[in-house]
PDB file of C-alpha atoms in Angstrom:
ATOM      1  CA  UNK A 113      -8.819  14.871  15.353  1.00 68.00           C
ATOM      2  CA  UNK A 114      -6.920  11.601  15.843  1.00 82.00           C
ATOM      3  CA  UNK A 115      -4.861  10.225  12.977  1.00 94.00           C
ATOM      4  CA  UNK A 116      -6.481   7.234  11.318  1.00 97.00           C
ATOM      5  CA  UNK A 117      -4.550   4.002  11.872  1.00 98.00           C
ATOM      6  CA  UNK A 118      -4.281   1.086   9.460  1.00 98.00           C
ATOM      7  CA  UNK A 119      -2.753  -2.361   9.828  1.00 98.00           C
ATOM      8  CA  UNK A 120      -1.046  -4.628   7.306  1.00 98.00           C
ATOM      9  CA  UNK A 121      -2.606  -8.051   6.878  1.00 98.00           C
ATOM     10  CA  UNK A 122      -0.504 -11.206   7.418  1.00 98.00           C
ATOM     11  CA  UNK A 123       0.882 -12.198   4.018  1.00 98.00           C
ATOM     12  CA  UNK A 124       4.321 -13.565   4.869  1.00 97.00           C
ATOM     13  CA  UNK A 125       5.224 -17.229   4.919  1.00 94.00           C
ATOM     14  CA  UNK A 126       4.986 -17.735   8.707  1.00 96.00           C
ATOM     15  CA  UNK A 127       1.211 -17.294   8.503  1.00 97.00           C
ATOM     16  CA  UNK A 128      -1.638 -19.626   7.577  1.00 97.00           C
ATOM     17  CA  UNK A 129      -3.259 -17.380   4.974  1.00 97.00           C
ATOM     18  CA  UNK A 130      -6.708 -18.970   4.921  1.00 98.00           C
ATOM     19  CA  UNK A 131      -7.052 -18.911   8.708  1.00 98.00           C
ATOM     20  CA  UNK A 132      -4.914 -15.978   9.833  1.00 98.00           C
ATOM     21  CA  UNK A 133      -6.025 -13.306   7.347  1.00 98.00           C
ATOM     22  CA  UNK A 134      -9.732 -13.411   8.343  1.00 98.00           C
ATOM     23  CA  UNK A 135      -8.784 -13.770  12.013  1.00 98.00           C
ATOM     24  CA  UNK A 136      -6.429 -10.783  12.062  1.00 98.00           C
ATOM     25  CA  UNK A 137      -8.856  -8.746   9.938  1.00 98.00           C
ATOM     26  CA  UNK A 138     -11.752  -9.313  12.371  1.00 98.00           C
ATOM     27  CA  UNK A 139      -9.529  -8.586  15.374  1.00 98.00           C
ATOM     28  CA  UNK A 140      -8.145  -5.371  13.869  1.00 98.00           C
ATOM     29  CA  UNK A 141     -11.656  -4.124  13.118  1.00 98.00           C
ATOM     30  CA  UNK A 142     -12.761  -4.914  16.672  1.00 98.00           C
ATOM     31  CA  UNK A 143      -9.706  -3.139  18.135  1.00 98.00           C
ATOM     32  CA  UNK A 144     -10.609  -0.007  16.191  1.00 98.00           C
ATOM     33  CA  UNK A 145      -8.248   0.097  13.214  1.00 98.00           C
ATOM     34  CA  UNK A 146      -9.610   2.122  10.319  1.00 98.00           C
ATOM     35  CA  UNK A 147      -8.121   0.158   7.444  1.00 98.00           C
ATOM     36  CA  UNK A 148      -6.374  -3.068   6.415  1.00 99.00           C
ATOM     37  CA  UNK A 149      -3.581  -3.241   3.846  1.00 98.00           C
ATOM     38  CA  UNK A 150      -1.638  -5.562   1.576  1.00 98.00           C
ATOM     39  CA  UNK A 151       1.599  -5.278  -0.368  1.00 98.00           C
ATOM     40  CA  UNK A 152       2.961  -7.115  -3.386  1.00 98.00           C
ATOM     41  CA  UNK A 153       6.085  -9.209  -3.910  1.00 97.00           C
ATOM     42  CA  UNK A 154       5.547 -11.567  -6.806  1.00 97.00           C
ATOM     43  CA  UNK A 155       8.557 -13.824  -6.256  1.00 98.00           C
ATOM     44  CA  UNK A 156      11.894 -14.315  -4.491  1.00 97.00           C
ATOM     45  CA  UNK A 157      14.679 -14.735  -7.065  1.00 96.00           C
ATOM     46  CA  UNK A 158      17.641 -17.019  -6.308  1.00 94.00           C
ATOM     47  CA  UNK A 159      20.023 -15.555  -7.202  1.00 92.00           C
ATOM     48  CA  UNK A 160      18.542 -12.097  -7.661  1.00 90.00           C
ATOM     49  CA  UNK A 161      19.402 -10.017 -10.721  1.00 90.00           C
ATOM     50  CA  UNK A 162      19.753  -6.997  -8.433  1.00 95.00           C
ATOM     51  CA  UNK A 163      19.722  -6.043  -4.780  1.00 95.00           C
ATOM     52  CA  UNK A 164      16.694  -4.944  -2.802  1.00 95.00           C
ATOM     53  CA  UNK A 165      15.118  -1.762  -4.294  1.00 93.00           C
ATOM     54  CA  UNK A 166      17.723  -2.060  -7.062  1.00 93.00           C
ATOM     55  CA  UNK A 167      20.559  -1.220  -4.642  1.00 94.00           C
ATOM     56  CA  UNK A 168      23.645  -3.269  -5.416  1.00 92.00           C
ATOM     57  CA  UNK A 169      24.592  -5.693  -2.661  1.00 92.00           C
ATOM     58  CA  UNK A 170      21.478  -5.105  -0.518  1.00 95.00           C
ATOM     59  CA  UNK A 171      19.939  -8.545   0.171  1.00 95.00           C
ATOM     60  CA  UNK A 172      16.249  -9.301  -0.146  1.00 96.00           C
ATOM     61  CA  UNK A 173      14.718  -9.988   3.277  1.00 93.00           C
ATOM     62  CA  UNK A 174      13.761 -13.550   4.060  1.00 93.00           C
ATOM     63  CA  UNK A 175      10.181 -12.370   4.665  1.00 92.00           C
ATOM     64  CA  UNK A 176       9.784 -11.976   0.884  1.00 95.00           C
ATOM     65  CA  UNK A 177       9.903 -15.756   0.429  1.00 95.00           C
ATOM     66  CA  UNK A 178       6.287 -16.602  -0.227  1.00 95.00           C
ATOM     67  CA  UNK A 179       4.202 -13.394  -0.017  1.00 98.00           C
ATOM     68  CA  UNK A 180       0.489 -14.111  -0.519  1.00 98.00           C
ATOM     69  CA  UNK A 181      -1.170 -12.569  -3.588  1.00 98.00           C
ATOM     70  CA  UNK A 182      -2.554  -9.183  -2.525  1.00 98.00           C
ATOM     71  CA  UNK A 183      -6.041  -9.154  -4.072  1.00 98.00           C
ATOM     72  CA  UNK A 184      -6.792 -12.680  -2.827  1.00 98.00           C
ATOM     73  CA  UNK A 185      -5.661 -11.569   0.638  1.00 98.00           C
ATOM     74  CA  UNK A 186      -7.905  -8.492   0.532  1.00 98.00           C
ATOM     75  CA  UNK A 187     -10.841 -10.650  -0.564  1.00 98.00           C
ATOM     76  CA  UNK A 188     -10.402 -12.871   2.497  1.00 98.00           C
ATOM     77  CA  UNK A 189     -10.340  -9.769   4.699  1.00 98.00           C
ATOM     78  CA  UNK A 190     -13.369  -8.236   2.986  1.00 98.00           C
ATOM     79  CA  UNK A 191     -15.465 -11.328   3.693  1.00 98.00           C
ATOM     80  CA  UNK A 192     -14.515 -11.230   7.392  1.00 98.00           C
ATOM     81  CA  UNK A 193     -15.176  -7.524   8.067  1.00 98.00           C
ATOM     82  CA  UNK A 194     -17.874  -4.880   7.705  1.00 98.00           C
ATOM     83  CA  UNK A 195     -16.357  -1.448   8.353  1.00 98.00           C
ATOM     84  CA  UNK A 196     -12.619  -1.184   7.702  1.00 98.00           C
ATOM     85  CA  UNK A 197     -11.340   0.126   4.380  1.00 98.00           C
ATOM     86  CA  UNK A 198      -9.263  -2.271   2.276  1.00 98.00           C
ATOM     87  CA  UNK A 199      -6.137  -0.935   0.589  1.00 98.00           C
ATOM     88  CA  UNK A 200      -2.938  -1.872  -1.205  1.00 98.00           C
ATOM     89  CA  UNK A 201       0.390  -0.271  -0.404  1.00 97.00           C
ATOM     90  CA  UNK A 202       1.275  -1.074  -2.997  1.00 97.00           C
ATOM     91  CA  UNK A 203       0.187  -3.168  -5.936  1.00 98.00           C
ATOM     92  CA  UNK A 204       2.957  -3.247  -8.538  1.00 98.00           C
ATOM     93  CA  UNK A 205       0.477  -2.222 -11.190  1.00 98.00           C
ATOM     94  CA  UNK A 206       2.479  -3.008 -14.384  1.00 98.00           C
ATOM     95  CA  UNK A 207       2.633  -6.684 -13.337  1.00 98.00           C
ATOM     96  CA  UNK A 208      -1.145  -6.796 -13.971  1.00 98.00           C
ATOM     97  CA  UNK A 209      -3.125  -6.649 -17.193  1.00 98.00           C
ATOM     98  CA  UNK A 210      -4.995  -3.314 -17.031  1.00 98.00           C
ATOM     99  CA  UNK A 211      -8.542  -4.456 -17.850  1.00 98.00           C
ATOM    100  CA  UNK A 212      -8.405  -7.476 -15.543  1.00 98.00           C
ATOM    101  CA  UNK A 213      -7.007  -5.398 -12.679  1.00 98.00           C
ATOM    102  CA  UNK A 214      -9.726  -2.763 -13.109  1.00 98.00           C
ATOM    103  CA  UNK A 215     -12.436  -5.442 -13.128  1.00 98.00           C
ATOM    104  CA  UNK A 216     -11.029  -7.222 -10.065  1.00 98.00           C
ATOM    105  CA  UNK A 217     -10.865  -3.996  -8.050  1.00 98.00           C
ATOM    106  CA  UNK A 218     -14.398  -3.034  -9.096  1.00 98.00           C
ATOM    107  CA  UNK A 219     -15.728  -6.443  -8.080  1.00 98.00           C
ATOM    108  CA  UNK A 220     -14.004  -6.281  -4.695  1.00 98.00           C
ATOM    109  CA  UNK A 221     -15.353  -2.794  -4.072  1.00 98.00           C
ATOM    110  CA  UNK A 222     -18.886  -3.839  -4.996  1.00 98.00           C
ATOM    111  CA  UNK A 223     -18.664  -6.932  -2.792  1.00 98.00           C
ATOM    112  CA  UNK A 224     -17.279  -5.004   0.199  1.00 98.00           C
ATOM    113  CA  UNK A 225     -19.748  -2.140   0.012  1.00 98.00           C
ATOM    114  CA  UNK A 226     -17.357   0.537  -1.231  1.00 98.00           C
ATOM    115  CA  UNK A 227     -14.278  -0.006   0.943  1.00 98.00           C
ATOM    116  CA  UNK A 228     -11.409  -0.431  -1.549  1.00 98.00           C
ATOM    117  CA  UNK A 229      -8.411   1.894  -1.921  1.00 98.00           C
ATOM    118  CA  UNK A 230      -6.342   1.200  -5.040  1.00 98.00           C
ATOM    119  CA  UNK A 231      -2.760   1.923  -4.003  1.00 98.00           C
ATOM    120  CA  UNK A 232      -0.510   1.550  -7.037  1.00 98.00           C
ATOM    121  CA  UNK A 233       3.197   1.767  -7.792  1.00 97.00           C
ATOM    122  CA  UNK A 234       5.617   0.848 -10.564  1.00 97.00           C
ATOM    123  CA  UNK A 235       8.004  -1.455  -8.678  1.00 96.00           C
ATOM    124  CA  UNK A 236      11.722  -1.950  -9.245  1.00 96.00           C
ATOM    125  CA  UNK A 237      12.455  -5.696  -9.558  1.00 97.00           C
ATOM    126  CA  UNK A 238      13.902  -6.880 -12.875  1.00 97.00           C
ATOM    127  CA  UNK A 239      13.059 -10.467 -11.924  1.00 96.00           C
ATOM    128  CA  UNK A 240       9.400  -9.664 -11.245  1.00 97.00           C
ATOM    129  CA  UNK A 241       9.090  -7.851 -14.560  1.00 98.00           C
ATOM    130  CA  UNK A 242      10.746 -10.754 -16.398  1.00 97.00           C
ATOM    131  CA  UNK A 243       8.191 -13.143 -14.890  1.00 97.00           C
ATOM    132  CA  UNK A 244       4.997 -11.076 -14.897  1.00 97.00           C
ATOM    133  CA  UNK A 245       5.451  -7.633 -16.457  1.00 97.00           C
ATOM    134  CA  UNK A 246       3.111  -6.923 -19.340  1.00 96.00           C
ATOM    135  CA  UNK A 247       5.710  -4.591 -20.880  1.00 97.00           C
ATOM    136  CA  UNK A 248       9.467  -4.152 -20.251  1.00 97.00           C
ATOM    137  CA  UNK A 249      10.400  -2.450 -16.987  1.00 97.00           C
ATOM    138  CA  UNK A 250      11.652   0.616 -18.896  1.00 97.00           C
ATOM    139  CA  UNK A 251       8.027   1.298 -19.895  1.00 98.00           C
ATOM    140  CA  UNK A 252       6.564   0.938 -16.403  1.00 97.00           C
ATOM    141  CA  UNK A 253       5.561   4.595 -16.074  1.00 97.00           C
ATOM    142  CA  UNK A 254       3.617   4.543 -19.347  1.00 97.00           C
ATOM    143  CA  UNK A 255       1.934   1.290 -18.320  1.00 98.00           C
ATOM    144  CA  UNK A 256       0.876   2.794 -14.994  1.00 98.00           C
ATOM    145  CA  UNK A 257      -0.599   5.777 -16.849  1.00 98.00           C
ATOM    146  CA  UNK A 258      -2.673   3.442 -19.005  1.00 98.00           C
ATOM    147  CA  UNK A 259      -3.788   1.361 -16.034  1.00 98.00           C
ATOM    148  CA  UNK A 260      -5.128   4.482 -14.308  1.00 98.00           C
ATOM    149  CA  UNK A 261      -6.995   5.490 -17.467  1.00 98.00           C
ATOM    150  CA  UNK A 262      -8.436   1.992 -17.967  1.00 98.00           C
ATOM    151  CA  UNK A 263      -9.589   1.830 -14.352  1.00 98.00           C
ATOM    152  CA  UNK A 264     -11.386   5.169 -14.663  1.00 98.00           C
ATOM    153  CA  UNK A 265     -13.049   3.984 -17.883  1.00 98.00           C
ATOM    154  CA  UNK A 266     -14.092   0.546 -16.616  1.00 98.00           C
ATOM    155  CA  UNK A 267     -15.408   1.962 -13.336  1.00 98.00           C
ATOM    156  CA  UNK A 268     -17.381   4.635 -15.196  1.00 98.00           C
ATOM    157  CA  UNK A 269     -20.662   4.490 -17.102  1.00 98.00           C
ATOM    158  CA  UNK A 270     -21.415   2.014 -19.865  1.00 98.00           C
ATOM    159  CA  UNK A 271     -20.749   1.637 -22.697  1.00 98.00           C
ATOM    160  CA  UNK A 272     -17.045   1.533 -21.885  1.00 98.00           C
ATOM    161  CA  UNK A 273     -14.671   2.562 -24.665  1.00 98.00           C
ATOM    162  CA  UNK A 274     -10.886   2.775 -24.520  1.00 98.00           C
ATOM    163  CA  UNK A 275      -8.162   2.810 -27.153  1.00 98.00           C
ATOM    164  CA  UNK A 276      -4.680   2.482 -25.668  1.00 98.00           C
ATOM    165  CA  UNK A 277      -1.300   0.907 -26.373  1.00 97.00           C
ATOM    166  CA  UNK A 278      -2.173  -2.254 -24.408  1.00 97.00           C
ATOM    167  CA  UNK A 279      -5.931  -2.155 -23.950  1.00 98.00           C
ATOM    168  CA  UNK A 280      -8.603  -1.915 -26.664  1.00 98.00           C
ATOM    169  CA  UNK A 281     -12.278  -1.737 -25.677  1.00 98.00           C
ATOM    170  CA  UNK A 282     -14.482  -0.936 -28.666  1.00 97.00           C
ATOM    171  CA  UNK A 283     -17.797  -0.593 -26.825  1.00 98.00           C
ATOM    172  CA  UNK A 284     -18.879  -2.803 -23.966  1.00 98.00           C
ATOM    173  CA  UNK A 285     -20.974  -3.164 -20.860  1.00 98.00           C
ATOM    174  CA  UNK A 286     -18.597  -3.934 -17.986  1.00 98.00           C
ATOM    175  CA  UNK A 287     -19.874  -4.888 -14.555  1.00 97.00           C
ATOM    176  CA  UNK A 288     -20.120  -5.016 -11.673  1.00 98.00           C
ATOM    177  CA  UNK A 289     -19.381  -1.365 -11.099  1.00 98.00           C
ATOM    178  CA  UNK A 290     -17.687  -0.275  -7.852  1.00 98.00           C
ATOM    179  CA  UNK A 291     -20.018   0.858  -5.083  1.00 98.00           C
ATOM    180  CA  UNK A 292     -18.473   4.340  -5.331  1.00 97.00           C
ATOM    181  CA  UNK A 293     -15.534   5.915  -7.206  1.00 95.00           C
ATOM    182  CA  UNK A 294     -12.509   3.939  -5.983  1.00 98.00           C
ATOM    183  CA  UNK A 295      -9.750   6.279  -4.792  1.00 98.00           C
ATOM    184  CA  UNK A 296      -6.423   5.751  -6.559  1.00 98.00           C
ATOM    185  CA  UNK A 297      -3.372   6.479  -4.460  1.00 98.00           C
ATOM    186  CA  UNK A 298       0.181   6.386  -5.783  1.00 98.00           C
ATOM    187  CA  UNK A 299       3.596   5.763  -4.308  1.00 96.00           C
ATOM    188  CA  UNK A 300       6.544   7.865  -5.435  1.00 90.00           C
ATOM    189  CA  UNK A 301       8.875  10.664  -4.427  1.00 90.00           C
ATOM    190  CA  UNK A 302      10.589  11.947  -7.579  1.00 93.00           C
ATOM    191  CA  UNK A 303       9.259  14.878  -9.609  1.00 94.00           C
ATOM    192  CA  UNK A 304       7.836  12.733 -12.407  1.00 95.00           C
ATOM    193  CA  UNK A 305       5.964  10.430 -10.022  1.00 96.00           C
ATOM    194  CA  UNK A 306       4.618  13.334  -7.969  1.00 97.00           C
ATOM    195  CA  UNK A 307       3.437  15.122 -11.110  1.00 97.00           C
ATOM    196  CA  UNK A 308       1.525  11.996 -12.178  1.00 98.00           C
ATOM    197  CA  UNK A 309      -0.019  11.878  -8.713  1.00 98.00           C
ATOM    198  CA  UNK A 310      -1.093  15.536  -8.743  1.00 98.00           C
ATOM    199  CA  UNK A 311      -2.587  15.265 -12.221  1.00 98.00           C
ATOM    200  CA  UNK A 312      -4.214  11.825 -12.146  1.00 98.00           C
ATOM    201  CA  UNK A 313      -4.577  10.352  -8.629  1.00 98.00           C
ATOM    202  CA  UNK A 314      -6.485  10.915  -5.425  1.00 98.00           C
ATOM    203  CA  UNK A 315      -3.741  10.387  -2.889  1.00 98.00           C
ATOM    204  CA  UNK A 316      -0.134   9.735  -1.897  1.00 98.00           C
ATOM    205  CA  UNK A 317       1.450   6.657  -0.273  1.00 98.00           C
ATOM    206  CA  UNK A 318       4.766   7.723   1.254  1.00 96.00           C
ATOM    207  CA  UNK A 319       7.116   5.402   3.172  1.00 94.00           C
ATOM    208  CA  UNK A 320       8.152   6.388   6.699  1.00 90.00           C
ATOM    209  CA  UNK A 321      11.881   7.135   6.615  1.00 85.00           C
ATOM    210  CA  UNK A 322      11.990   9.942   9.181  1.00 90.00           C
ATOM    211  CA  UNK A 323      10.007  13.039  10.077  1.00 94.00           C
ATOM    212  CA  UNK A 324      12.155  15.580   8.246  1.00 95.00           C
ATOM    213  CA  UNK A 325      12.247  13.623   4.999  1.00 94.00           C
ATOM    214  CA  UNK A 326       8.487  12.991   4.942  1.00 96.00           C
ATOM    215  CA  UNK A 327       7.689  16.581   5.904  1.00 96.00           C
ATOM    216  CA  UNK A 328       9.901  17.828   3.087  1.00 96.00           C
ATOM    217  CA  UNK A 329       8.301  15.530   0.509  1.00 96.00           C
ATOM    218  CA  UNK A 330       4.803  16.482   1.694  1.00 97.00           C
ATOM    219  CA  UNK A 331       5.589  20.168   1.326  1.00 96.00           C
ATOM    220  CA  UNK A 332       7.064  19.558  -2.133  1.00 97.00           C
ATOM    221  CA  UNK A 333       3.908  17.708  -3.161  1.00 97.00           C
ATOM    222  CA  UNK A 334       1.620  20.468  -1.877  1.00 97.00           C
ATOM    223  CA  UNK A 335       3.688  23.116  -3.665  1.00 97.00           C
ATOM    224  CA  UNK A 336       3.513  21.117  -6.896  1.00 98.00           C
ATOM    225  CA  UNK A 337      -0.259  20.753  -6.545  1.00 98.00           C
ATOM    226  CA  UNK A 338      -0.636  24.505  -6.106  1.00 98.00           C
ATOM    227  CA  UNK A 339       1.659  25.157  -9.068  1.00 97.00           C
ATOM    228  CA  UNK A 340      -0.406  22.864 -11.304  1.00 98.00           C
ATOM    229  CA  UNK A 341      -3.733  24.292 -10.149  1.00 98.00           C
ATOM    230  CA  UNK A 342      -5.054  21.231  -8.359  1.00 97.00           C
ATOM    231  CA  UNK A 343      -8.168  22.041  -6.325  1.00 96.00           C
ATOM    232  CA  UNK A 344      -8.956  18.652  -4.758  1.00 96.00           C
ATOM    233  CA  UNK A 345      -7.205  17.760  -1.489  1.00 97.00           C
ATOM    234  CA  UNK A 346      -4.560  15.031  -1.655  1.00 98.00           C
ATOM    235  CA  UNK A 347      -5.351  12.008   0.497  1.00 97.00           C
ATOM    236  CA  UNK A 348      -2.373  10.610   2.429  1.00 97.00           C
ATOM    237  CA  UNK A 349      -1.526   7.230   3.947  1.00 98.00           C
ATOM    238  CA  UNK A 350       1.965   6.894   5.415  1.00 97.00           C
ATOM    239  CA  UNK A 351       3.315   3.331   5.450  1.00 97.00           C
ATOM    240  CA  UNK A 352       5.695   2.480   8.298  1.00 95.00           C
ATOM    241  CA  UNK A 353       7.530  -0.822   8.533  1.00 94.00           C
ATOM    242  CA  UNK A 354       7.668  -1.453  12.275  1.00 94.00           C
ATOM    243  CA  UNK A 355      10.438  -3.374  14.051  1.00 93.00           C
ATOM    244  CA  UNK A 356       8.558  -4.191  17.258  1.00 93.00           C
ATOM    245  CA  UNK A 357      10.244  -5.518  20.397  1.00 89.00           C
ATOM    246  CA  UNK A 358       9.085  -6.074  23.966  1.00 83.00           C
ATOM    247  CA  UNK A 359      12.036  -4.144  25.401  1.00 86.00           C
ATOM    248  CA  UNK A 360      13.191  -0.569  24.737  1.00 88.00           C
ATOM    249  CA  UNK A 361      15.750  -0.260  21.966  1.00 85.00           C
ATOM    250  CA  UNK A 362      18.719   1.796  23.102  1.00 78.00           C
ATOM    251  CA  UNK A 363      21.211   1.139  20.319  1.00 77.00           C
ATOM    252  CA  UNK A 364      23.129   3.974  18.655  1.00 76.00           C
ATOM    253  CA  UNK A 365      21.306   3.707  15.324  1.00 79.00           C
ATOM    254  CA  UNK A 366      17.639   3.370  16.239  1.00 84.00           C
ATOM    255  CA  UNK A 367      15.519   4.046  13.179  1.00 85.00           C
ATOM    256  CA  UNK A 368      11.971   5.415  13.237  1.00 90.00           C
ATOM    257  CA  UNK A 369       9.414   2.816  14.334  1.00 93.00           C
ATOM    258  CA  UNK A 370      11.984   0.514  15.895  1.00 92.00           C
ATOM    259  CA  UNK A 371      11.710  -0.531  19.524  1.00 92.00           C
ATOM    260  CA  UNK A 372       8.984  -1.228  22.047  1.00 94.00           C
ATOM    261  CA  UNK A 373       5.429   0.058  21.767  1.00 94.00           C
ATOM    262  CA  UNK A 374       6.147   3.253  23.725  1.00 95.00           C
ATOM    263  CA  UNK A 375       8.969   4.200  21.344  1.00 95.00           C
ATOM    264  CA  UNK A 376       6.819   3.351  18.327  1.00 95.00           C
ATOM    265  CA  UNK A 377       3.983   5.556  19.602  1.00 95.00           C
ATOM    266  CA  UNK A 378       6.456   8.440  20.088  1.00 95.00           C
ATOM    267  CA  UNK A 379       7.457   8.071  16.447  1.00 94.00           C
ATOM    268  CA  UNK A 380       3.797   7.881  15.425  1.00 94.00           C
ATOM    269  CA  UNK A 381       3.055  11.132  17.252  1.00 94.00           C
ATOM    270  CA  UNK A 382       5.973  12.910  15.568  1.00 94.00           C
ATOM    271  CA  UNK A 383       4.902  11.777  12.100  1.00 93.00           C
ATOM    272  CA  UNK A 384       1.222  12.529  12.747  1.00 91.00           C
ATOM    273  CA  UNK A 385       2.191  16.113  13.538  1.00 92.00           C
ATOM    274  CA  UNK A 386       3.194  16.567   9.872  1.00 93.00           C
ATOM    275  CA  UNK A 387      -0.502  16.602   9.048  1.00 92.00           C
ATOM    276  CA  UNK A 388      -0.893  13.300   7.207  1.00 93.00           C
ATOM    277  CA  UNK A 389      -4.364  11.752   7.452  1.00 95.00           C
ATOM    278  CA  UNK A 390      -3.511   8.120   8.118  1.00 97.00           C
ATOM    279  CA  UNK A 391      -0.623   5.899   9.196  1.00 97.00           C
ATOM    280  CA  UNK A 392      -0.392   2.270   8.095  1.00 98.00           C
ATOM    281  CA  UNK A 393       1.510   0.024  10.529  1.00 97.00           C
ATOM    282  CA  UNK A 394       3.213  -3.049   9.069  1.00 97.00           C
ATOM    283  CA  UNK A 395       3.861  -5.209  12.129  1.00 97.00           C
ATOM    284  CA  UNK A 396       3.767  -8.609  10.468  1.00 96.00           C
ATOM    285  CA  UNK A 397       7.528  -8.942   9.979  1.00 92.00           C
ATOM    286  CA  UNK A 398       8.188  -8.781  13.737  1.00 91.00           C
ATOM    287  CA  UNK A 399       5.578 -11.375  14.720  1.00 95.00           C
ATOM    288  CA  UNK A 400       6.179 -15.115  14.899  1.00 94.00           C
ATOM    289  CA  UNK A 401       2.528 -15.965  14.309  1.00 97.00           C
ATOM    290  CA  UNK A 402      -0.957 -14.463  14.092  1.00 98.00           C
ATOM    291  CA  UNK A 403      -1.508 -14.521  17.857  1.00 97.00           C
ATOM    292  CA  UNK A 404       1.590 -12.408  18.430  1.00 97.00           C
ATOM    293  CA  UNK A 405       0.582 -10.093  15.583  1.00 98.00           C
ATOM    294  CA  UNK A 406      -2.837  -9.521  17.166  1.00 98.00           C
ATOM    295  CA  UNK A 407      -1.241  -8.770  20.536  1.00 97.00           C
ATOM    296  CA  UNK A 408       1.206  -6.283  18.993  1.00 96.00           C
ATOM    297  CA  UNK A 409      -1.562  -4.566  17.040  1.00 98.00           C
ATOM    298  CA  UNK A 410      -3.699  -4.157  20.162  1.00 98.00           C
ATOM    299  CA  UNK A 411      -0.776  -2.889  22.262  1.00 97.00           C
ATOM    300  CA  UNK A 412       0.294  -0.212  19.772  1.00 97.00           C
ATOM    301  CA  UNK A 413      -3.269   0.911  19.021  1.00 97.00           C
ATOM    302  CA  UNK A 414      -4.270   1.282  22.670  1.00 97.00           C
ATOM    303  CA  UNK A 415      -1.136   3.252  23.539  1.00 96.00           C
ATOM    304  CA  UNK A 416      -1.459   5.439  20.463  1.00 96.00           C
ATOM    305  CA  UNK A 417      -5.030   6.391  21.310  1.00 96.00           C
ATOM    306  CA  UNK A 418      -4.117   6.967  24.955  1.00 95.00           C
ATOM    307  CA  UNK A 419      -1.383   9.341  23.769  1.00 93.00           C
ATOM    308  CA  UNK A 420      -3.855  11.208  21.567  1.00 92.00           C
ATOM    309  CA  UNK A 421      -2.313  10.063  18.267  1.00 92.00           C
TER     310      UNK A 421
END
């Protein structure tokens, strides 16, 4: 069975959000993509309190200047499509108030006919937490735990009741309800994050950094699930940040998913062989505009399917 393929929606500042998001969403659905995805960057600090991913000296990419809000972007895509699933990889969950996030996701799922995937993570940016975090960054894991619990409560039957550190719901009717149970997928690679995933989530959102690394993390996650007695299968969506070019890349340090479409499809095939269900392609950073993004998406998809990926 072919690996499902997803595509990131155009959120970066070179795009016209109101026009390009629906346009790319419709085109991707027509091409055959299975899902559409957003990510979250709340701001671009100048100067930054820390480097990218918290790594000292690593600059933030210019593409992070002006990233469109993820749930608004998904709403635009939902209104323009009928079939594709709509996911986040990832929402920085502790930047959102738990009840409001749960209600927004439920409304989007109801409006789209049950197509939402709630991909959540904890983030790393001190500047984003200073601006929008509902609790200090040191508490981000506990906040994510509560957000998951609140979502399950709000999406469940009425009356809704919840008594947490941040959220208090005495007894209430909360609607609309999602069209079906919204799958929650989590990012993360350390033992604590993977344990939370095994115990409380539906799936895993790894980042493509190379076949061996992903295969090792996937095996670790499966072993942990078996150790903790999990019976349900773990859904998987691998995110790959693609550096697309028209010509082959023959430099000495070519990374996975860097080069022309043939090289990218080779990397896709190698990663698909690990056994992950779906691969999300983020092509938007390599495109100058929506027209180029559509062309890239069609090129990679057609070659991937021709290669049996």
